[in-house]
Coordinates of C-alpha atoms and ligand atoms in Angstrom, one line a residue:
Chain A
M108 CA -17.9 15.4 -13.4
K109 CA -18.6 12.6 -14.6
G110 CA -19.8 9.0 -12.4
I111 CA -17.4 7.1 -10.8
R112 CA -18.1 3.9 -10.7
R113 CA -17.1 0.5 -9.1
S114 CA -14.6 -0.3 -11.8
H115 CA -13.1 2.3 -11.0
Q116 CA -12.7 2.2 -7.6
M117 CA -11.0 -1.0 -8.4
F118 CA -8.6 0.5 -10.8
I119 CA -8.0 3.1 -8.2
Q120 CA -7.1 0.8 -5.8
C121 CA -5.0 -1.6 -7.3
F122 CA -2.9 1.9 -8.4
M123 CA -2.9 3.0 -4.7
S124 CA -2.1 -0.7 -3.4
R125 CA 1.2 -1.4 -6.4
G126 CA 1.5 2.1 -7.3
F127 CA 3.2 1.8 -10.3
L128 CA 2.3 -0.1 -13.3
D129 CA 3.5 -0.9 -16.9
A130 CA 1.2 -0.9 -19.9
K131 CA 0.5 -4.5 -20.5
E132 CA 0.0 -4.8 -16.5
V133 CA -2.7 -1.4 -16.7
K134 CA -4.7 -3.2 -19.5
H135 CA -4.7 -7.0 -18.2
L136 CA -6.6 -4.7 -14.4
Y137 CA -8.9 -2.5 -16.7
K138 CA -10.1 -6.0 -18.5
S139 CA -10.4 -7.1 -14.9
C140 CA -12.4 -4.5 -13.4
C141 CA -14.7 -4.4 -16.4
E142 CA -15.1 -7.7 -16.2
T143 CA -16.2 -7.8 -12.2
F144 CA -18.5 -4.9 -12.3
G145 CA -19.8 -5.8 -16.1
D146 CA -19.0 -3.3 -17.8
A147 CA -18.6 -3.1 -21.6
Y148 CA -15.4 -4.5 -22.6
L149 CA -14.7 -3.9 -26.5
A150 CA -13.8 -6.5 -28.4
D151 CA -12.4 -3.7 -30.9
E152 CA -8.7 -2.9 -29.9
E153 CA -8.8 0.8 -31.2
E154 CA -12.0 1.6 -29.6
R155 CA -11.5 -0.2 -26.3
R156 CA -7.7 1.8 -25.8
K157 CA -10.3 5.4 -26.8
L158 CA -13.0 4.2 -23.7
L159 CA -9.6 3.3 -21.4
L160 CA -8.2 6.5 -21.7
E161 CA -11.5 7.9 -21.1
F162 CA -12.1 5.5 -18.2
V163 CA -9.1 7.2 -16.6
L164 CA -9.8 10.9 -17.4
T165 CA -13.1 10.5 -15.4
I166 CA -10.8 9.0 -12.9
N167 CA -8.4 11.5 -13.1
N168 CA -11.1 14.1 -13.1
N169 CA -12.2 13.1 -9.8
L170 CA -9.1 12.6 -7.7
R171 CA -7.7 16.1 -9.2
Q172 CA -9.5 17.5 -6.1
F173 CA -7.2 15.6 -3.9
H174 CA -4.1 16.2 -5.4
M175 CA -3.9 12.6 -7.3
E176 CA -3.3 12.1 -10.8
I177 CA -2.3 8.4 -12.8
K178 CA 0.7 9.8 -14.6
K179 CA 2.1 7.9 -17.7
G180 CA 6.0 7.9 -17.3
V181 CA 8.8 6.5 -19.9
S182 CA 11.6 4.2 -18.7
E183 CA 14.9 5.5 -19.3
E184 CA 16.2 2.0 -19.9
D185 CA 13.9 1.0 -23.2
G186 CA 11.2 4.1 -23.4
S187 CA 8.5 1.7 -22.7
N188 CA 5.2 3.0 -21.0
F189 CA 4.7 2.8 -17.2
Y190 CA 1.7 4.2 -15.6
G191 CA 2.1 5.3 -11.7
L192 CA -0.5 6.9 -9.1
V193 CA 1.4 10.3 -8.1
N194 CA 1.4 13.2 -5.6
M195 CA 0.9 16.2 -7.1
S196 CA 1.1 18.4 -3.6
D197 CA 3.7 19.9 -1.0
N198 CA 2.0 20.3 2.2
N199 CA 2.2 19.2 6.1
I200 CA 0.1 16.0 5.7
T201 CA 1.9 15.0 2.8
R202 CA 4.9 15.2 5.0
L203 CA 3.3 12.9 7.5
A204 CA 3.7 10.4 4.8
S205 CA 5.2 7.3 7.3
D206 CA 6.6 4.8 4.9
Y207 CA 10.1 6.1 4.9
T208 CA 12.0 8.1 8.2
T209 CA 13.1 11.6 8.1
N210 CA 16.8 9.7 8.3
E211 CA 16.3 7.3 5.6
L212 CA 15.0 10.4 3.5
E213 CA 17.5 12.4 3.7
L214 CA 19.6 9.9 2.6
F215 CA 17.5 9.0 -0.3
K216 CA 18.0 12.9 -1.4
K217 CA 21.6 12.7 -1.1
I218 CA 21.1 9.6 -3.4
V219 CA 18.7 11.6 -5.6
E220 CA 21.3 14.9 -5.5
F221 CA 24.8 12.4 -6.6
I222 CA 22.6 10.9 -9.4
V223 CA 21.6 14.6 -10.6
V224 CA 25.2 16.8 -9.8
E225 CA 27.9 14.1 -10.4
S226 CA 26.8 10.9 -11.9
A227 CA 27.5 11.4 -15.6
T228 CA 25.6 7.9 -16.0
G229 CA 22.4 8.4 -13.7
E230 CA 23.8 5.8 -11.5
I231 CA 25.4 5.5 -8.1
G232 CA 27.1 2.7 -6.8
S233 CA 26.3 0.8 -3.3
I234 CA 29.8 1.6 -1.7
E235 CA 29.3 5.2 -2.6
V236 CA 26.0 4.9 -0.8
V237 CA 27.2 3.6 2.4
N238 CA 29.6 6.7 2.2
L239 CA 27.1 8.9 1.9
T240 CA 25.5 7.7 5.0
E241 CA 28.8 9.5 6.6
K242 CA 27.5 12.8 5.7
L243 CA 24.0 12.8 7.5
D244 CA 23.5 14.2 10.4
R245 CA 22.1 11.3 12.4
R246 CA 24.2 7.6 11.6
M247 CA 22.7 5.1 9.8
S248 CA 24.5 1.9 9.9
K249 CA 25.5 0.0 6.7
N250 CA 22.5 -2.5 7.7
D251 CA 19.7 -0.2 7.6
A252 CA 21.2 1.2 4.6
E253 CA 21.1 -2.1 2.4
N254 CA 17.5 -2.4 4.2
L255 CA 16.4 0.9 3.7
I256 CA 17.3 0.7 -1.0
N257 CA 15.6 -3.3 -0.6
R258 CA 12.7 -1.9 0.8
M259 CA 13.1 0.9 -2.1
E260 CA 13.0 -0.9 -4.5
E261 CA 10.7 -3.2 -3.6
D262 CA 8.4 0.2 -3.9
K263 CA 10.2 0.3 -7.5
W264 CA 11.8 4.4 -6.7
I265 CA 15.0 2.5 -7.3
R266 CA 16.7 0.0 -10.1
V267 CA 19.4 -1.9 -8.8
K268 CA 21.6 -3.8 -11.1
Q269 CA 25.0 -4.9 -10.5
G270 CA 25.8 -2.8 -7.4
R271 CA 24.8 0.2 -8.9
I272 CA 22.0 2.3 -7.9
S273 CA 19.8 4.5 -10.4
L274 CA 16.2 6.0 -9.9
G275 CA 13.5 3.8 -10.6
T276 CA 10.9 4.9 -13.5
R277 CA 8.3 6.4 -10.8
A278 CA 10.7 8.6 -8.7
I279 CA 12.0 10.1 -11.8
L280 CA 7.7 10.1 -12.8
E281 CA 7.2 12.0 -9.2
L282 CA 10.6 14.1 -8.8
E283 CA 10.9 15.7 -11.8
Q284 CA 9.5 18.7 -11.0
Y285 CA 11.7 18.6 -7.5
I286 CA 14.9 17.7 -9.3
L287 CA 14.3 20.3 -12.1
S288 CA 13.8 23.0 -9.5
V289 CA 16.0 22.1 -7.2
Y290 CA 18.7 21.2 -10.1
P291 CA 18.6 23.8 -12.9
D292 CA 22.5 23.8 -13.5
S293 CA 23.1 20.1 -13.4
A294 CA 19.8 18.3 -14.5
T295 CA 20.0 18.3 -18.4
I296 CA 16.3 18.0 -20.6
C297 CA 16.8 15.0 -23.2
N298 CA 16.5 17.2 -26.5
L299 CA 13.3 15.4 -28.3
C300 CA 11.9 14.8 -25.3
N301 CA 11.8 17.6 -23.5
K302 CA 11.8 15.4 -20.2
L303 CA 13.9 15.0 -17.4
C304 CA 17.2 13.1 -18.7
L305 CA 19.3 11.0 -16.2
K306 CA 20.3 8.2 -18.1
G307 CA 21.5 9.0 -21.8
Q308 CA 24.5 9.6 -24.6
T309 CA 26.1 13.3 -24.7
C310 CA 27.0 14.9 -27.7
G311 CA 31.1 15.0 -28.3
S312 CA 30.6 18.5 -28.9
C313 CA 28.0 20.1 -26.7
D314 CA 25.8 19.5 -23.7
C315 CA 22.7 17.7 -25.9
K316 CA 21.5 15.2 -24.6
L317 CA 18.8 12.4 -25.6
H318 CA 17.4 9.2 -24.1
F319 CA 18.8 6.4 -25.6
H320 CA 15.2 5.2 -26.6
C321 CA 15.1 9.1 -27.9
A322 CA 18.1 8.7 -30.0
S323 CA 16.8 5.5 -31.4
R324 CA 13.6 7.1 -32.6
L325 CA 15.8 10.4 -34.6
F326 CA 18.3 8.8 -35.6
R327 CA 16.2 6.3 -36.8
G328 CA 17.2 4.8 -40.7
Q329 CA 20.4 7.8 -40.7
D330 CA 23.7 7.0 -42.4
E331 CA 25.8 9.5 -40.3
P332 CA 23.7 10.9 -37.7
K333 CA 24.7 14.3 -35.9
C334 CA 23.9 16.7 -32.9
P335 CA 20.1 18.1 -33.1
K336 CA 21.2 21.2 -31.0
A337 CA 20.9 24.3 -33.6
G338 CA 24.5 25.5 -34.0
C339 CA 26.0 22.4 -33.5
G340 CA 25.2 19.7 -35.5
E341 CA 28.6 17.8 -35.5
I342 CA 28.7 14.0 -35.5
W343 CA 27.0 11.9 -32.8
S344 CA 28.9 9.4 -32.3
H345 CA 28.0 7.0 -30.0
D346 CA 26.7 4.1 -30.9
I347 CA 22.8 4.0 -31.3
P348 CA 20.2 1.3 -30.4
N349 CA 18.1 0.2 -32.8
R350 CA 18.7 2.6 -35.1
D351 CA 17.1 0.3 -37.7
V352 CA 14.3 -1.2 -35.8
T353 CA 10.5 0.7 -36.2
M354 CA 9.5 1.8 -32.7
R355 CA 6.3 1.1 -31.9
S356 CA 4.2 3.4 -29.6
T357 CA 1.8 1.7 -27.0
Chain B
N596 CA -25.5 20.0 15.4
T597 CA -25.5 23.7 15.5
Q598 CA -22.8 24.6 16.8
A599 CA -21.4 23.0 14.0
E600 CA -23.4 25.1 11.8
R601 CA -22.5 27.4 12.5
A602 CA -19.3 26.9 12.2
M603 CA -19.8 26.0 8.6
A604 CA -21.8 28.7 8.0
G605 CA -18.4 31.2 8.7
M606 CA -16.9 29.1 6.4
E607 CA -16.8 30.6 2.2
P608 CA -18.3 27.5 0.0
A609 CA -14.5 27.7 -1.5
E610 CA -12.7 27.2 2.1
Q611 CA -15.4 24.7 3.3
E612 CA -14.7 22.2 -0.1
R613 CA -10.5 23.0 0.4
R614 CA -10.3 21.7 4.3
T615 CA -12.9 19.0 3.1
N616 CA -10.5 17.6 0.0
D617 CA -7.5 18.1 3.1
L618 CA -9.4 16.2 5.3
V619 CA -9.5 13.1 2.7
Q620 CA -6.2 13.6 1.8
Y621 CA -5.0 13.6 5.6
L622 CA -7.3 10.0 6.2
L623 CA -5.6 8.3 3.2
I624 CA -1.7 9.4 3.8
M625 CA -2.5 8.8 8.1
D626 CA -3.9 4.9 6.6
Q627 CA -0.9 4.2 5.7
R628 CA 0.0 3.6 9.7
K629 CA -3.1 1.3 10.1
V630 CA -3.9 2.7 13.0
P631 CA -7.0 4.4 14.2
I632 CA -6.9 8.3 14.0
K633 CA -7.6 10.6 15.9
K634 CA -10.7 13.5 15.7
L635 CA -8.0 15.3 17.9
D636 CA -5.2 15.0 15.3
I637 CA -7.8 16.1 12.6
N638 CA -8.4 19.3 13.9
K639 CA -5.1 19.8 14.4
Q640 CA -3.2 18.9 11.4
V641 CA -6.3 20.1 9.1
L642 CA -9.4 21.5 10.8
K643 CA -7.6 24.0 12.7
E644 CA -9.3 27.0 13.3
H645 CA -12.8 25.9 12.0
S646 CA -12.6 22.2 14.1
K647 CA -16.5 23.0 15.3
A648 CA -16.8 22.6 12.0
F649 CA -16.1 18.7 12.0
P650 CA -18.9 16.8 12.1
I651 CA -19.8 18.0 9.2
I652 CA -16.8 18.3 7.4
M653 CA -15.7 15.0 7.9
R654 CA -18.9 13.7 6.8
S655 CA -18.3 15.8 3.5
A656 CA -15.0 14.0 3.5
S657 CA -16.4 10.3 4.1
D658 CA -18.7 10.4 1.8
K659 CA -16.0 11.5 -0.7
L660 CA -14.2 8.9 0.0
S661 CA -16.9 6.2 -0.1
K662 CA -19.1 7.2 -3.6
V663 CA -16.3 9.8 -5.7
S664 CA -13.1 8.4 -5.1
V665 CA -12.1 5.1 -3.9
G666 CA -14.8 3.4 -2.2
L667 CA -13.8 3.2 0.8
K668 CA -15.8 3.7 4.2
V669 CA -14.6 5.4 7.2
I670 CA -15.9 3.5 10.0
E671 CA -16.0 5.3 13.7
M672 CA -14.3 3.0 17.0
Q673 CA -16.3 3.2 20.2
D674 CA -14.9 4.1 22.6
N675 CA -15.0 6.3 25.8
K676 CA -12.2 8.3 25.8
Q677 CA -11.7 10.1 22.2
K678 CA -13.4 9.9 18.8
S679 CA -10.6 7.8 16.1
Y680 CA -11.5 6.3 12.6
I681 CA -10.3 3.8 10.4
L682 CA -10.7 3.4 6.8
V683 CA -11.7 -0.3 5.2
N684 CA -12.8 -1.5 2.0
E685 CA -16.2 -0.5 0.4
I686 CA -15.5 -3.0 -2.6
E687 CA -15.9 -7.4 -1.0
Q688 CA -12.3 -8.9 -1.8
T689 CA -12.7 -12.8 -3.4
S690 CA -10.0 -14.8 -4.2
E691 CA -10.8 -13.7 -7.4
S692 CA -9.4 -10.3 -6.5
Q693 CA -6.0 -9.7 -7.7
H694 CA -5.2 -6.6 -7.6
L695 CA -4.6 -5.4 -4.6
R696 CA -1.0 -6.1 -3.8
W697 CA 0.3 -7.0 -0.5
S698 CA 4.0 -6.9 1.3
D699 CA 5.7 -10.2 2.5
E700 CA 5.8 -8.4 6.3
E701 CA 1.5 -7.8 5.4
K702 CA 1.0 -11.2 4.8
S703 CA 2.9 -12.8 7.0
K704 CA 1.0 -10.3 9.9
M705 CA -2.1 -11.3 8.1
G706 CA -1.4 -14.3 8.8
L707 CA -0.9 -14.6 12.3
V708 CA -3.6 -11.8 12.6
M709 CA -5.8 -14.4 10.6
V710 CA -4.5 -17.8 13.1
I711 CA -5.1 -15.4 16.5
L712 CA -8.6 -14.6 15.7
S713 CA -9.4 -18.2 14.6
L714 CA -8.3 -19.1 17.5
V715 CA -10.3 -16.3 20.0
F716 CA -13.4 -17.6 17.4
M717 CA -13.5 -21.0 17.6
N718 CA -12.7 -21.4 21.3
G719 CA -16.0 -19.1 22.0
N720 CA -15.2 -15.9 21.3
T721 CA -12.9 -15.6 23.8
M722 CA -9.1 -17.0 24.9
K723 CA -7.2 -17.0 28.3
D724 CA -3.3 -14.9 27.0
S725 CA -2.4 -18.6 28.7
L726 CA -3.7 -20.9 26.2
L727 CA -3.0 -18.2 23.0
W728 CA 0.7 -18.5 24.4
H729 CA 0.7 -22.4 24.6
T730 CA -1.3 -23.1 21.1
L731 CA 1.1 -20.2 19.6
K732 CA 4.2 -22.3 20.7
K733 CA 2.8 -25.3 18.6
M734 CA 3.4 -23.4 16.1
G735 CA 7.0 -21.8 16.5
V736 CA 5.7 -18.7 17.7
D737 CA 7.0 -18.2 21.0
H738 CA 6.0 -15.4 23.4
E739 CA 9.3 -14.9 25.4
H740 CA 11.3 -15.6 22.7
Q741 CA 12.8 -13.5 19.8
H742 CA 11.1 -14.4 16.5
E743 CA 12.3 -14.7 13.7
V744 CA 9.7 -13.3 11.3
F745 CA 7.7 -11.6 14.4
G746 CA 10.7 -10.2 16.3
D747 CA 8.8 -9.6 19.8
V748 CA 6.1 -11.8 19.9
K749 CA 4.3 -10.4 22.7
K750 CA 4.7 -7.1 21.6
L751 CA 3.5 -7.5 18.4
V752 CA 0.3 -9.2 19.6
M753 CA -0.3 -7.3 23.0
T754 CA 0.1 -4.2 21.7
E755 CA 0.2 -3.5 17.8
F756 CA -2.6 -5.7 16.8
V757 CA -4.3 -4.0 19.4
R758 CA -3.9 -0.8 18.1
Q759 CA -4.6 -0.9 15.4
G760 CA -7.8 -2.6 16.5
Y761 CA -7.6 -6.1 15.1
L762 CA -7.8 -7.4 18.6
E763 CA -9.2 -6.4 22.1
C764 CA -6.6 -7.5 25.1
I765 CA -8.8 -7.7 28.7
K766 CA -7.4 -7.9 31.5
Q767 CA -8.9 -10.5 33.7
P768 CA -10.1 -7.9 37.1
N769 CA -8.7 -9.1 40.2
S770 CA -5.7 -11.4 38.1
D771 CA -2.1 -11.5 39.8
P772 CA 0.2 -12.3 38.4
P773 CA -1.7 -10.2 34.9
A774 CA -4.7 -12.5 33.2
F775 CA -5.6 -11.4 29.6
D776 CA -8.1 -12.3 28.0
F777 CA -8.1 -12.2 24.2
K778 CA -11.3 -10.6 21.7
W779 CA -12.1 -9.7 18.3
G780 CA -11.3 -6.0 17.5
Q781 CA -13.2 -3.5 16.2
R782 CA -11.5 -3.5 13.0
S783 CA -11.7 -7.0 12.8
K784 CA -15.7 -7.2 13.0
Q785 CA -15.5 -4.4 9.9
E786 CA -12.9 -5.9 7.8
T787 CA -14.1 -10.0 7.8
T788 CA -17.0 -11.9 9.2
K789 CA -17.5 -14.7 11.4
R790 CA -18.1 -16.6 8.3
K791 CA -15.5 -16.2 6.7
V792 CA -13.0 -16.6 9.7
L793 CA -14.6 -20.7 9.7
Q794 CA -14.1 -20.9 6.3
F795 CA -10.7 -20.9 6.6
V796 CA -10.6 -23.1 9.6
C797 CA -13.1 -25.6 7.4
K798 CA -10.4 -25.2 4.7
V799 CA -7.7 -26.3 7.3
Y800 CA -9.7 -29.1 9.1
E801 CA -11.1 -30.7 5.4
K802 CA -14.5 -29.9 7.4
E803 CA -18.0 -28.7 6.5
P804 CA -18.6 -25.2 8.6
Q805 CA -22.1 -27.1 10.2
Q806 CA -20.3 -29.8 11.8
W807 CA -18.9 -27.0 14.0
T808 CA -22.3 -27.0 15.7
S809 CA -22.2 -24.0 18.3
Q810 CA -19.7 -21.7 16.3
W811 CA -22.2 -22.5 13.1
Q812 CA -24.9 -21.3 15.4
D813 CA -22.9 -18.3 17.4
L814 CA -22.3 -17.6 13.3
L815 CA -25.7 -17.8 12.5
Q816 CA -27.1 -15.8 15.7
S817 CA -24.4 -12.6 14.9
E818 CA -25.7 -12.7 11.5
G819 CA -29.3 -12.6 12.7
T820 CA -30.7 -15.6 11.1
P821 CA -34.0 -17.1 13.0
N822 CA -32.6 -19.4 14.8
G823 CA -34.8 -22.4 15.2
N824 CA -33.1 -24.3 18.1
A825 CA -33.5 -21.2 20.4
Chain C
G925 CA -29.0 -34.8 22.8
R926 CA -27.0 -37.4 20.7
Q927 CA -29.6 -39.1 18.6
K928 CA -31.2 -36.2 17.8
A929 CA -27.7 -35.1 16.2
Q930 CA -27.0 -38.4 15.1
A931 CA -30.4 -38.0 13.4
L932 CA -29.6 -34.9 11.6
H933 CA -26.3 -36.3 10.4
T934 CA -24.3 -33.9 11.7
E935 CA -20.9 -34.7 13.7
F936 CA -20.1 -33.1 17.4
V937 CA -16.7 -31.8 16.9
K938 CA -15.0 -30.0 19.8
F939 CA -12.6 -27.3 18.6
Q940 CA -9.1 -28.2 19.9
P941 CA -6.6 -25.4 19.8
V942 CA -3.7 -27.2 19.3
E943 CA -4.8 -29.6 16.8
F944 CA -5.7 -26.4 14.6
A945 CA -2.0 -25.4 15.3
E946 CA -0.7 -28.7 14.1
K947 CA -2.8 -28.6 11.6
L948 CA -1.6 -25.1 9.8
V949 CA 1.9 -26.3 10.5
N950 CA 1.4 -29.5 8.4
L951 CA 0.2 -27.0 6.2
F952 CA 2.7 -24.3 6.0
G953 CA 5.3 -25.3 7.3
S954 CA 8.5 -26.1 5.8
S955 CA 8.6 -30.7 4.5
G956 CA 11.9 -31.1 5.9
A957 CA 11.7 -33.2 8.9
G958 CA 14.6 -30.9 10.4
D959 CA 11.5 -28.1 11.4
M960 CA 9.4 -29.8 14.0
G961 CA 6.4 -27.5 14.9
N962 CA 7.4 -24.5 13.2
I963 CA 6.3 -22.4 10.8
P964 CA 9.1 -20.6 8.7
F965 CA 9.1 -17.0 6.5
E966 CA 8.1 -18.5 3.4
G967 CA 5.1 -20.5 4.9
W968 CA 3.7 -17.2 6.5
V969 CA 3.7 -15.5 3.7
Q970 CA 1.7 -18.2 2.1
M971 CA -0.9 -18.0 4.7
G972 CA -1.2 -14.7 4.1
E973 CA -1.6 -14.8 0.4
N974 CA -4.3 -17.2 1.1
I975 CA -6.2 -15.7 3.3
R976 CA -6.4 -12.0 2.1
P977 CA -9.5 -12.4 0.6
Y978 CA -11.2 -13.2 3.6
F979 CA -10.5 -9.2 4.6
N980 CA -11.8 -6.0 3.2
R981 CA -8.1 -4.4 3.9
S982 CA -7.8 -0.8 2.7
P983 CA -5.3 -0.5 0.4
A984 CA -3.5 3.0 1.4
F985 CA -2.0 5.6 -0.7
H986 CA 2.3 6.0 -1.1
F987 CA 4.7 8.3 -2.7
M988 CA 7.2 10.5 -2.6
A989 CA 7.0 14.1 -4.0
G990 CA 6.0 16.0 -0.7
S991 CA 7.1 13.4 2.0
F992 CA 9.9 15.2 2.7
E993 CA 11.8 19.2 2.8
K994 CA 13.1 20.5 -0.4
E995 CA 16.4 20.8 -0.4
V996 CA 17.2 24.3 -1.3
Q997 CA 17.7 25.4 -4.8
K998 CA 22.1 24.1 -5.7
R999 CA 23.0 26.7 -8.2
R1000 CA 26.6 25.8 -9.8
P1001 CA 28.7 29.2 -10.1
T1002 CA 29.3 29.9 -13.6
P1003 CA 32.9 29.0 -14.8
K1004 CA 35.0 32.3 -15.8
Ligands
ZN1140 ZN1 14.0 11.7 -24.9
ZN1141 ZN1 25.9 19.3 -30.2

């Protein structure tokens, strides 16, 4: 295993502290780590990108033994890339996490279930969340539920927009396996990228689902987009975002 | 410690490795609470039937936390009763360090910790509870009333900060009603220094550190600098 | 003695706890006159941000997966 330097440790510590970074923040962090500890920071963008990949690979090779990994997640809102330090294990030790109480986690699980099973749009309203608190074994006040939502939003597990709550990219990244294994019939996979799809477009005729950004990519430049699922091929009736715009990958 | 060595010999290398990695994971997760991690709990949750190998596995785990992965050091707390440990950052933080994020709750509590550490140090490394409460009151922090930010101030200062190791609270013998002396806790001594705290105080006063003659001498002595005025 | 201190050009300053508290209120208290002798939430947060570099505090590892018991698998019965 290639050696960890102080620059790697600073990078890891930032991820531990912040949990989740966007692509721009990652590049800025990498620069900071190199400059603080005198690692070479290359001028050429392509060479630098390769070095950053190697940098993260070294980190992951050393963290794997502790079931930790820096992973890439894609936002369902706009297809942009995010990076998170995730836990990959499930045992008596991981249950000792204390950011949220058992009761709070019970509510979160119910929120996840609603979003995956009941919601067509991958969202839950704040009123419905209060209704869910009534289904808990132990009562939770409306105040406590609001406080929990605020903290989860700050920690980037959920997104809140105009009273609608959806799972944040960080939660989808960490809980994808959990959701697919607990809700195999309700959870849908995007036809293009094969990842969990909570927010997206569904074919009018079959169950084919696409992320908004995957639909953009798939139907780019097509006048009459058709459902990509084998055996369907029906007209794709939804408005396709940014169809004529070239998507740049980061 | 031959007892530990015997216990290690009774484990397959893969098992030794697994327990070490489990311990690293355990220490990182328990560090969320900022309360010293007890040896008793480590044995119960992680080492179990291999508890006798504790010293060796703890050593391996500390090495991994420090060199191989994250740059955190494991510090053993000095205690008569039971062994416990805290994690401290090995990477020296500077005013340029922008990469670590503290929540608003952490910031406000650590602000209060810094105020108390400053008061204690500048007062000669100890401060009576009566004087501390009197001083904090001047900042709107009243130990007898609920505070909008800190809630139960007395509980926060005397229980939470003490339990985490930021402060020591020693009952004055034969005091009735009970009176206490506040001192720096072991975590404070590990995470910061007298020099840094004096720096903060100097910023507040816009003075030079040497102008605080007794505190400056105290600081130099702690650092082991030869002091011509001994 | 005093002459020696003056000769060294150092000013002997005695620490007054209450004076320190008042200076902190000046720095971190709200500017409104109605908030005498008090530091509001924002002031404490600002102070915390200012003193952060003085502490070598360890970042803790936060995560969601594995922190709770898995729900039992939920199957939807296939409609006939
Ligand atoms: Zn997709
Ligand atoms: Zn279709």
